[in-house]
Amino acid sequence: MDDLERAILISFDETGSFDSGLKSQAIDYCQRIKETPSISSICVERLWKTESVPVQFWCLQCLHDVIRARYSQMGSDEKDFIRRSVFSIVCVDDGKNLLVRGVGSPAYIKNKLAQVLVSLIRFEYPMVWSSVFLDLLSHLSKGVVVIDMFCRFLNALDDELISLDYPRNAEEVADARRIKDAMRQQCVSQIVRAWYDIVSMYRNSDSELCVCVLDSMTRYISWIDIGLIANEVFIPLLFELILVDGLPAQLRGAAAGCLLAVVSKRMDQQSKLTLLQSLKVNRVFGLVTKDTDSELLSSIAELLTGYATEILDCSKGMTSEDGKRISAELLDEVLPSVFFVMQNDDIDETFSVIQFLSGYVATMKSLSPLTEKQLLHMSQILEAIRSQICNNPFYRDHLEVLDKIGKEEEDRMLDHRKDLLILLRSVGRAAPDVTQVFIRNSVASAVASSSDSNVEEVEAALSLFHALGESMSDEAMRSGNGPLGELVPMLLSTKLPCHSNRLVALVYLETITRYMKFVHENSQYIPMALAVFLDERGIHHPNVHVRRRASYLFMRVVKLLKSKLVPFIGTILQSLQDTVARCTNMGYLVKEVSGSEDGSHIFEAIGILIGMEEVPLEKQSEYLSSLLTPLCQEVQVLLESSKASNLQNSSTNVLVIKQIVMAINVLSKGFSERLVTASRPAIGLMFKRTLDMLLQVLVVFPEVESLRSKVASFVHRMVETLGAAVFPYLPKALEQLLAQSEPKEIVQLLVLLNQLICKFKTSVRDMLEEVFPIIASRVFTILPRDVFFSGPVSNTEEVRELQELQRTLYTFFHVIASHDLSLVFLSPKSTSYLEPMMQLLSYTSCHHKDITVRKACVQIFIRLIKDWGNKSNGEEKVPGFQRFVLEAFATNCCLYSVLEKSFEFRDANTHILFGEIISAQKIMYEKFGDEFLAHFLTKGLLATHCSPELVEQYRQKLMRNDIKAFKSFYQSLIEHLRHQQNGSLVFG
């Protein structure tokens, strides 16, 4: 072993036997050898001598790279040497050829050798080496080894150059065209003859070799003369290979692949139809129904689907009656086999079959009316769909408990069903009557079943009915035309034997919900619909996943039916008593730590029901009191218990209190502000008492963030429910919420204040003047003025909380300024925070990475300039404000920040920000007049070396009332200055 071979072996080592330094040296050494002028002869010499597979691969890879990179610079002697050497290695089978002999040489070495030969042919055929294909054919008589290499060479030629399955550049496309044209003229017929002879000779002795030949054929049929294959010699051979039982399945499948290539050959539709008719593919239809090898079955299924697709394509373009008749007959003949393929779970061809059937159904939609046979085909498609959407009984237990296996299978089936249900809707549009009758019969059969063993069939039938409703108009659903008027009542009155199954129960509830508009229009079915959700089929189902979903769907039903449910409220509440109690029961909540059934949807549904004005006041008060009183009493007891035990039982108490606060919160959603404050103040009084009591939670548990969040959310809700009547309770709420200084807590408080300002506007001024300085003090302590958190460090939870606080703070400032409350910033207690606030807004308006935040800051400045920019008797309303705006905001934000390359005018948000900057300049000129102009022109534009002419144009455009023209001019001015400075302006 010389140094080169040793270096190659070291560089290829993956065992870790050599240290990294030695390996790097070996790689460098190999690279230096590769760059020597004599590398071709070095590689060829070793290829004849070495038995080392890594060395063989390295040499072949070198030859391949050298030919591709340096062929045009090679001398004729070197080219001739490489040509003769490579050809000899490919074709010599004398026992001394170490690369291609028998099974001893790895397939990837032979494939790499074929790749080298292809790289030569790309440059030399047919101009230099015109006889290469004929030369190769003349050596096939040497036997299996050379034939195998010939097949690998044809496959490599297809992969590397000819096949359109890979992206090709223009040069490669031109090379492929040149080679194919030359092959058609010179050698394709000889190659086809060789294929036939090899398969005929080796079919019984070497099936693997025949498979290689047939696979190569499949690649070439698409561009050679189809008459060379589709004739009385080759086609009988292919069918014989497919139909003979004794042959290996792989060989039979390869023959089917060749036949599929013939069927898929591109040509005009009339010629294609003639070809398809002549092939008599019906000879293989019977194979799909036999107990056949699964691999062969898949190949036959692919052939039949491709054949059917080609017939369908032909039928679309037929103009002659004869052509239409023949294509229809061929389709009718193959469709039963296609349907069988689709329903056979052992065949992995469902996707291509669905594609074909989708095309077939789309064609049928253009025909009216459909023939009896076409309608039959539609029903067979529906049967195939039902078969395919059925879950596998093997996974029944896994799907019931929804373990890891069950979850994976459920996800797989959801994905699998998508295209099938789209196909179902297409059939429904093409043959609505057939579809409705089929689904009616499927559902009726499921309902009539007395056994719980057919879970999958029942679930599939209900899924079909559910999917049908997706494409049904509101009018059709309300009217109950067709089988709807029969099926919905049938389902409502049914308790299926397999109703305890999770999937059946879920699709049953989803289906009832989907058709609830029918119930809305036919109110006689409301009691039956309520029973579905309130008994063991829904909210009282033994499976927690079903109960949870039933609760949500029931809430949706209540929203839809609303006032029609008033007569049933008492019955509903009675049925939900145990559920309501369970959702706030300490023992249950501790056990259900996952929170899988929090009861929020149930309480929301109850709130909608009892919060309607159609409910009599006495009943409404009774219902609400029966819910709020025990919940509030329980909270009171838990608070007392926590105080008495010095929070010893706080974790359990906190869990229950959180649940109760959540329940009351969502319950209150059903009550409008008008009802609780104007028409029925007694109801409002109940909520006021509840709010007063729940605010005690903040006192007893001042540091439990999750509880504070729940109570804060309830305060939000009471602002909307009680309106101005909430004011007396706000000081206490704000006092407790201000007790904490964590970013998340401050965000929560700011959001509440924003809500109060937006709803009550200047009415909250006094309150705001009290809390603003406290908030400002904490925020300016927490937030750095000039840091916007970028890079890897910005991914931590702490930084994300600070970012959220930043965004919420800017929104808070914006809400104050835009609701005529800017005087809050000037109150005696707040003035000390005015300068840091203005500095923060100025810096952010120029530098924040979020353009929408910068826009908000510019809008705040615009509003403050409007409010504070006027002078009274020559004195400023806010001393120093004008100077700060001109020096810090006007030039930095309105000029320098816009000059930055990062200010991209083509970005939509940036363009909006630019519009606000234009407005800011107009407002500054309106309020500050020539003082703004003098500062902006001298300290701004002239400092950026703007020409006096452009400065004068700026002044004139600004003074006019045409803001659109000013905006257009200013953008062009900025772009001019950028170009002038070449983007290198640095601002101090």
PDB file of N, CA, C and O in Angstrom, residues 820-841:
ATOM      1  N   ASP A 820     -57.663  62.896  25.102  1.00  0.00           N
ATOM      2  CA  ASP A 820     -57.740  64.215  25.748  1.00  0.00           C
ATOM      3  C   ASP A 820     -57.347  64.169  27.220  1.00  0.00           C
ATOM      4  O   ASP A 820     -57.932  64.869  28.063  1.00  0.00           O
ATOM      5  N   LEU A 821     -56.373  63.350  27.524  1.00  0.00           N
ATOM      6  CA  LEU A 821     -55.931  63.213  28.915  1.00  0.00           C
ATOM      7  C   LEU A 821     -54.458  63.566  29.092  1.00  0.00           C
ATOM      8  O   LEU A 821     -53.829  63.180  30.076  1.00  0.00           O
ATOM      9  N   SER A 822     -53.901  64.318  28.149  1.00  0.00           N
ATOM     10  CA  SER A 822     -52.467  64.610  28.229  1.00  0.00           C
ATOM     11  C   SER A 822     -52.120  65.456  29.449  1.00  0.00           C
ATOM     12  O   SER A 822     -50.963  65.487  29.885  1.00  0.00           O
ATOM     13  N   LEU A 823     -53.109  66.140  30.029  1.00  0.00           N
ATOM     14  CA  LEU A 823     -52.841  66.925  31.242  1.00  0.00           C
ATOM     15  C   LEU A 823     -52.430  66.036  32.412  1.00  0.00           C
ATOM     16  O   LEU A 823     -51.844  66.529  33.383  1.00  0.00           O
ATOM     17  N   VAL A 824     -52.752  64.747  32.322  1.00  0.00           N
ATOM     18  CA  VAL A 824     -52.328  63.815  33.372  1.00  0.00           C
ATOM     19  C   VAL A 824     -50.806  63.826  33.491  1.00  0.00           C
ATOM     20  O   VAL A 824     -50.252  63.752  34.590  1.00  0.00           O
ATOM     21  N   PHE A 825     -50.125  63.956  32.351  1.00  0.00           N
ATOM     22  CA  PHE A 825     -48.658  63.981  32.364  1.00  0.00           C
ATOM     23  C   PHE A 825     -48.120  65.230  33.088  1.00  0.00           C
ATOM     24  O   PHE A 825     -46.974  65.249  33.517  1.00  0.00           O
ATOM     25  N   LEU A 826     -48.981  66.277  33.187  1.00  0.00           N
ATOM     26  CA  LEU A 826     -48.541  67.554  33.758  1.00  0.00           C
ATOM     27  C   LEU A 826     -49.007  67.763  35.189  1.00  0.00           C
ATOM     28  O   LEU A 826     -48.759  68.820  35.781  1.00  0.00           O
ATOM     29  N   SER A 827     -49.687  66.746  35.760  1.00  0.00           N
ATOM     30  CA  SER A 827     -50.156  66.898  37.140  1.00  0.00           C
ATOM     31  C   SER A 827     -48.956  67.018  38.072  1.00  0.00           C
ATOM     32  O   SER A 827     -47.866  66.526  37.766  1.00  0.00           O
ATOM     33  N   PRO A 828     -49.108  67.690  39.221  1.00  0.00           N
ATOM     34  CA  PRO A 828     -47.961  67.928  40.113  1.00  0.00           C
ATOM     35  C   PRO A 828     -47.179  66.670  40.470  1.00  0.00           C
ATOM     36  O   PRO A 828     -45.947  66.695  40.554  1.00  0.00           O
ATOM     37  N   LYS A 829     -47.895  65.560  40.677  1.00  0.00           N
ATOM     38  CA  LYS A 829     -47.199  64.333  41.067  1.00  0.00           C
ATOM     39  C   LYS A 829     -46.472  63.663  39.889  1.00  0.00           C
ATOM     40  O   LYS A 829     -45.642  62.777  40.091  1.00  0.00           O
ATOM     41  N   SER A 830     -46.817  64.050  38.652  1.00  0.00           N
ATOM     42  CA  SER A 830     -46.278  63.367  37.470  1.00  0.00           C
ATOM     43  C   SER A 830     -45.199  64.148  36.748  1.00  0.00           C
ATOM     44  O   SER A 830     -44.501  63.587  35.896  1.00  0.00           O
ATOM     45  N   THR A 831     -45.030  65.431  37.044  1.00  0.00           N
ATOM     46  CA  THR A 831     -44.114  66.256  36.260  1.00  0.00           C
ATOM     47  C   THR A 831     -42.677  65.752  36.302  1.00  0.00           C
ATOM     48  O   THR A 831     -41.920  65.928  35.351  1.00  0.00           O
ATOM     49  N   SER A 832     -42.296  65.128  37.404  1.00  0.00           N
ATOM     50  CA  SER A 832     -40.912  64.641  37.502  1.00  0.00           C
ATOM     51  C   SER A 832     -40.644  63.498  36.518  1.00  0.00           C
ATOM     52  O   SER A 832     -39.484  63.166  36.246  1.00  0.00           O
ATOM     53  N   TYR A 833     -41.706  62.895  36.000  1.00  0.00           N
ATOM     54  CA  TYR A 833     -41.527  61.782  35.057  1.00  0.00           C
ATOM     55  C   TYR A 833     -41.709  62.228  33.612  1.00  0.00           C
ATOM     56  O   TYR A 833     -41.604  61.423  32.687  1.00  0.00           O
ATOM     57  N   LEU A 834     -41.994  63.540  33.428  1.00  0.00           N
ATOM     58  CA  LEU A 834     -42.239  64.029  32.075  1.00  0.00           C
ATOM     59  C   LEU A 834     -40.992  63.925  31.205  1.00  0.00           C
ATOM     60  O   LEU A 834     -41.054  63.457  30.057  1.00  0.00           O
ATOM     61  N   GLU A 835     -39.840  64.360  31.738  1.00  0.00           N
ATOM     62  CA  GLU A 835     -38.620  64.329  30.917  1.00  0.00           C
ATOM     63  C   GLU A 835     -38.214  62.907  30.535  1.00  0.00           C
ATOM     64  O   GLU A 835     -37.972  62.630  29.347  1.00  0.00           O
ATOM     65  N   PRO A 836     -38.123  61.939  31.485  1.00  0.00           N
ATOM     66  CA  PRO A 836     -37.772  60.578  31.061  1.00  0.00           C
ATOM     67  C   PRO A 836     -38.778  59.978  30.083  1.00  0.00           C
ATOM     68  O   PRO A 836     -38.408  59.221  29.192  1.00  0.00           O
ATOM     69  N   MET A 837     -40.073  60.344  30.240  1.00  0.00           N
ATOM     70  CA  MET A 837     -41.066  59.830  29.297  1.00  0.00           C
ATOM     71  C   MET A 837     -40.814  60.377  27.904  1.00  0.00           C
ATOM     72  O   MET A 837     -40.832  59.640  26.906  1.00  0.00           O
ATOM     73  N   MET A 838     -40.542  61.697  27.821  1.00  0.00           N
ATOM     74  CA  MET A 838     -40.302  62.301  26.520  1.00  0.00           C
ATOM     75  C   MET A 838     -39.019  61.774  25.897  1.00  0.00           C
ATOM     76  O   MET A 838     -38.954  61.546  24.677  1.00  0.00           O
ATOM     77  N   GLN A 839     -37.991  61.571  26.699  1.00  0.00           N
ATOM     78  CA  GLN A 839     -36.739  61.006  26.178  1.00  0.00           C
ATOM     79  C   GLN A 839     -36.974  59.603  25.620  1.00  0.00           C
ATOM     80  O   GLN A 839     -36.463  59.247  24.548  1.00  0.00           O
ATOM     81  N   LEU A 840     -37.758  58.811  26.347  1.00  0.00           N
ATOM     82  CA  LEU A 840     -38.056  57.448  25.898  1.00  0.00           C
ATOM     83  C   LEU A 840     -38.836  57.471  24.580  1.00  0.00           C
ATOM     84  O   LEU A 840     -38.514  56.732  23.643  1.00  0.00           O
ATOM     85  N   LEU A 841     -39.839  58.335  24.500  1.00  0.00           N
ATOM     86  CA  LEU A 841     -40.639  58.417  23.281  1.00  0.00           C
ATOM     87  C   LEU A 841     -39.799  58.890  22.100  1.00  0.00           C
ATOM     88  O   LEU A 841     -39.929  58.386  20.978  1.00  0.00           O
TER      89      LEU A 841
END
